Amino acid sequence: MFSTSRTFRTLALLSALLSCEVSGSQAGSPSAAEGDPVQSCNKIASSISNNSAVSFPGSSQYAQDVFHWTASSADVAACSVEPGTAADVAIILRILGSDRTPFAIKGGGHATNPGFSSTKGVQIAMSRFSAVNYHPENQTVDVGPGLTWDDVYAALQPQGVNVVGGRVSGVGVAGFSLGGGYSWLSNERGLTVDNIVSYELVLPNGTITTVTENSQPDLFFGLKGGFNNFGIVTRFTMKAFPQGQVWGGLLIFGPNQTNEMNAATVKFASQTNDLKAGLITGYGFVPNVTLSTALLFYNAPTPPPGVFDDFLAIPTISSNVSTRNFLDLVQSYNSPLANGPRGRYQAVPVLSYTPEFLDAVVNETSTLGEKLNSTVNGSFISYAMEPFQSRLFSFAPQGSSAYPPDRSQVILPSNIYYAWSDAKDDDLMTSAIVESGNRLHQLAIRQGQDLTNVALYGNYAILGTPLESIYGQNLPRLQALKAKYDPQNVMDLTGGWKF
Ligand SMILES: Cc1cc2nc3c(=O)[nH]c(=O)nc-3n(C[C@H](O)[C@H](O)[C@H](O)COP(=O)(O)OP(=O)(O)OC[C@H]3O[C@@H](n4cnc5c(N)ncnc54)[C@H](O)[C@@H]3O)c2cc1C
Ligand SMILES: *[C@@H]1O[C@H](CO)[C@@H](O)[C@H](O)[C@H]1NC(C)=O
Ligand SMILES: *[C@@H]1O[C@H](CO)[C@@H](O)[C@H](O)[C@H]1NC(C)=O
Ligand SMILES: *[C@@H]1O[C@H](CO)[C@@H](O)[C@H](O)[C@H]1NC(C)=O
Ligand SMILES: *[C@@H]1O[C@H](CO)[C@@H](O)[C@H](O)[C@H]1NC(C)=O
Ligand SMILES: *[C@@H]1O[C@H](CO)[C@@H](O)[C@H](O)[C@H]1NC(C)=O
Ligand SMILES: *[C@@H]1O[C@H](CO)[C@@H](O)[C@H](O)[C@H]1NC(C)=O
Ligand SMILES: *[C@@H]1O[C@H](CO)[C@@H](O)[C@H](O)[C@H]1NC(C)=O
Ligand SMILES: *[C@@H]1O[C@H](CO)[C@@H](O)[C@H](O)[C@H]1NC(C)=O
Ligand SMILES: *[C@@H]1O[C@H](CO)[C@@H](O)[C@H](O)[C@H]1NC(C)=O
C-alpha cells in the first residue's frame, strides 16, 4: 500500500532539490559504461532493411523525429531512426543493448516529462508504424504505435466504428495506450488498456512476440500501464464498436461566470449517471483574469434535456457546440503545439469535486497566474477537472492492469499544466506546479477525502513522483516482471517510469 500524502511530501522536498531533476533514475540515468551513440547509429544504418532509415542532425526527417509537443521534452539526439518493421526494431534494440547506448522511443511525442521519449543517444521514432486495419469479422482494429488518435479516428470513421482513445487533437496512440488512457468513451467502456486484446512486442532481447491474455498473461498485465519497461510495442490490437455522430464542443466563459461554472461542474460530477456524457472543466489564467472552459461530450447526436443545461445556460465568450463526427469533436479542442516552449503536467487525483475544492482551484489559478505572469516570461497555467463516473474502473477486473493499481473506487485523474518560455525558469515553474498540486491535495484531505490508495496517473504525474504512488500494490509484481523479461536491463537505457 502507498500513500499519496507521502508522495506530495516527497515532491515538496524534491521541489527544493530540483537542480538534480534530470539525473533521477526515472529519466533513464546513463549507466556506467555507456556506448558511443554515433557508432551505434552507424551500426544500425548498416544493419537495418530498406524499410527503415537513420537520419542525422540537419535533415528534415531528423527534425521531425526529435520533435515534441512541448520543446522542453525534446533533446539533441546523435541520430534518429525510423524503423519500418518489427524485425528492424529487433535489430536496433539488439545493437543498442549490446552497445549500452542510451535511446528514446517516441510515439506521438506528447510526454510532458523531459527524457521520457527523448535522448542524447539514439532517437527511435515510430512514425512508420502507421497502419489502421479494421477486422469486421472479429470487431478488432490493428493500430500502429506511430499514429495520433486523429489519424485513427479519421481512418475508422468511414467504416462506422471507433476505439477507446484520446480526447483532444494531436495526442499519440502509443504513450496514451501504454499508460492507461482516459477517453470520452471510458464511462461506457473503461480505459484504453481495458480495450486492448493484443500487442505485438519486441522484447528487450530482440525477440518478436504477440502478447495476449492467454499467451503471456504476465506481460499482458504489465503492458497495461507499464509503458516502455518490457520492450517496444509495434502493434496494438483494440476492440472496435459502432460509432455514430456525437454532440459537444468547447465553451469559454468570462471571469464573472466562474461561480456558476463551478456549481454546474459539482452538480454534473455528483449527479450525472448517463454513461454517454463526458466533461472536462478547465481554468486558465489569461492576464489578468481567470477564465473557465467546459469541454462537453455526448455519445449521440443530441443529449437528453438536463444533462448539460446548466452549462448551456451560462453566458459565454465563445461557444462551439454542435452535432458532429467524433474526429471533429476531438479537434474542437486543438492543441497541436503547447502553450509555451517549455511545460510540465502534474496529477492531482481526487475522489470528488466539491465547491470548496473548485474554489481553491480557481484561487490557485488566479493567485499563481498573476504572480507568475509578473515574474516568468511567457508563463501560462491551467487546471483540468475530469469528472468521470463511478463505473469507470468496473470494465476490467482488479489486478488486470499495471494501472490503476486499485479499481475499488473511481479516481478523477485531474491535471495541472504550466507552460513558460525560458529554460532558466524550469526550476521555479516546476516547483510552482508541484507546490500548487500539493496544496490542492492537502485541501482534499482536510475536506475528508481518503486519498491513501488514490494512484497518480503516469501520463500526468511529474518527473520525481515515487513509483509506488503510480503503481501502488502492483509495483513488486511489475519489478519482478521487468527482471524476468529484461535481465540485461536494456530498457534502463531509455527514459520513463522505470521498474
Ligand atoms: C494535449 C494533451 C492532451 C492529453 N489528453 C489526454 C487524455 O485525454 N487522456 C489521457 O489519458 N491522457 C492524455 N494526455 C496524456 C497522454 O496520454 C500522454 O502524454 C501520452 O504519453 C502521450 O503519448 P505519446 O505517444 O504522444 O507520447 P510519447 O512522448 O511519444 O511517449 C510517451 C511514453 O511512451 C513510451 N512509448 C512510446 N511509444 C512506445 C512504443 N511503441 N513502445 C514502448 N514504449 C513507447 C515512450 O518511450 C514514453 O516513455 C494528454 C497529453 C497532452 C499533451
Ligand atoms: C528493398 O530491398 C529489397 C530486397 O531486399 C528489394 O527487393 C526492394 O526493391 C528494395 N526496395 C526499395 C524501395 O529500395
Ligand atoms: C481477427 O481477424 C483477423 C483477420 O482475419 C485475424 O488476423 C486476427 O487474428 C483476428 N483477431 C482475433 C483477436 O481473433
Ligand atoms: C465582472 O465583475 C467585476 C467585479 O468582479 C465587475 O467590475 C465587472 O463589471 C463585471 N463584468 C461584467 C461584464 O459583468
Ligand atoms: C496585470 O496586473 C499586474 C499587477 O496588478 C499589472 O502590473 C499588469 O500591468 C496587468 N497586466 C495586464 C495585461 O493588464
Ligand atoms: C467550431 O468548430 C468548427 C468545426 O466543427 C471549426 O471549423 C470552427 O473553426 C470552430 N469555430 C470556433 C470559433 O472555434
Ligand atoms: C489562494 O492561493 C494562495 C496561493 O496558493 C494562498 O496563499 C492563499 O491562502 C489562497 N487563498 C485562499 C482564500 O484560499
Ligand atoms: C504578462 O502578460 C502580459 C499579457 O499577456 C504580457 O504582455 C507580459 O509579457 C506577461 N509578462 C511576462 C513577464 O511574461
Ligand atoms: C521571452 O521569451 C521569448 C521567447 O518566447 C523571447 O523571444 C524573449 O526574448 C524573452 N524575453 C525576455 C525578457 O527574456
Ligand atoms: C528473449 O527473451 C524471451 C523472454 O524472456 C525468452 O523466452 C527468449 O528465449 C529470449 N531469447 C533469446 C535469444 O535470448
PDB file of N, CA and C and ligand atoms in Angstrom, residues 341 377-378 421-422 424, ligand 9:
ATOM      1  N   PRO A 341       7.084  27.094 -25.126  1.00  0.00           N
ATOM      2  CA  PRO A 341       8.127  26.141 -25.499  1.00  0.00           C
ATOM      3  C   PRO A 341       8.492  25.166 -24.384  1.00  0.00           C
ATOM      4  N   ASN A 377       8.738  34.882 -17.807  1.00  0.00           N
ATOM      5  CA  ASN A 377       8.484  35.181 -19.214  1.00  0.00           C
ATOM      6  C   ASN A 377       7.592  34.114 -19.856  1.00  0.00           C
ATOM      7  N   GLY A 378       6.493  34.588 -20.438  1.00  0.00           N
ATOM      8  CA  GLY A 378       5.648  33.687 -21.220  1.00  0.00           C
ATOM      9  C   GLY A 378       4.904  32.637 -20.421  1.00  0.00           C
ATOM     10  N   SER A 421       8.508  30.210 -21.191  1.00  0.00           N
ATOM     11  CA  SER A 421       9.367  30.415 -22.364  1.00  0.00           C
ATOM     12  C   SER A 421      10.819  30.003 -22.181  1.00  0.00           C
ATOM     13  N   ASP A 422      11.377  30.298 -21.005  1.00  0.00           N
ATOM     14  CA  ASP A 422      12.836  30.235 -20.885  1.00  0.00           C
ATOM     15  C   ASP A 422      13.292  29.091 -19.983  1.00  0.00           C
ATOM     16  N   LYS A 424      15.748  28.992 -18.117  1.00  0.00           N
ATOM     17  CA  LYS A 424      16.225  29.447 -16.801  1.00  0.00           C
ATOM     18  C   LYS A 424      15.101  29.413 -15.763  1.00  0.00           C
TER      19      LYS A 424
HETATM   20  C1  LIG B   9      10.741  35.828 -23.555  1.00  0.00           C
HETATM   21  O1  LIG B   9      10.653  34.675 -24.354  1.00  0.00           O
HETATM   22  C2  LIG B   9      10.663  34.927 -25.737  1.00  0.00           C
HETATM   23  C3  LIG B   9      10.503  33.589 -26.440  1.00  0.00           C
HETATM   24  O2  LIG B   9       9.258  33.073 -26.212  1.00  0.00           O
HETATM   25  C4  LIG B   9      11.972  35.591 -26.139  1.00  0.00           C
HETATM   26  O3  LIG B   9      11.914  35.912 -27.519  1.00  0.00           O
HETATM   27  C5  LIG B   9      12.149  36.841 -25.317  1.00  0.00           C
HETATM   28  O4  LIG B   9      13.437  37.369 -25.574  1.00  0.00           O
HETATM   29  C6  LIG B   9      12.036  36.535 -23.822  1.00  0.00           C
HETATM   30  N1  LIG B   9      12.047  37.780 -23.080  1.00  0.00           N
HETATM   31  C7  LIG B   9      12.899  38.021 -22.096  1.00  0.00           C
HETATM   32  C8  LIG B   9      12.729  39.303 -21.392  1.00  0.00           C
HETATM   33  O5  LIG B   9      13.766  37.209 -21.761  1.00  0.00           O
END
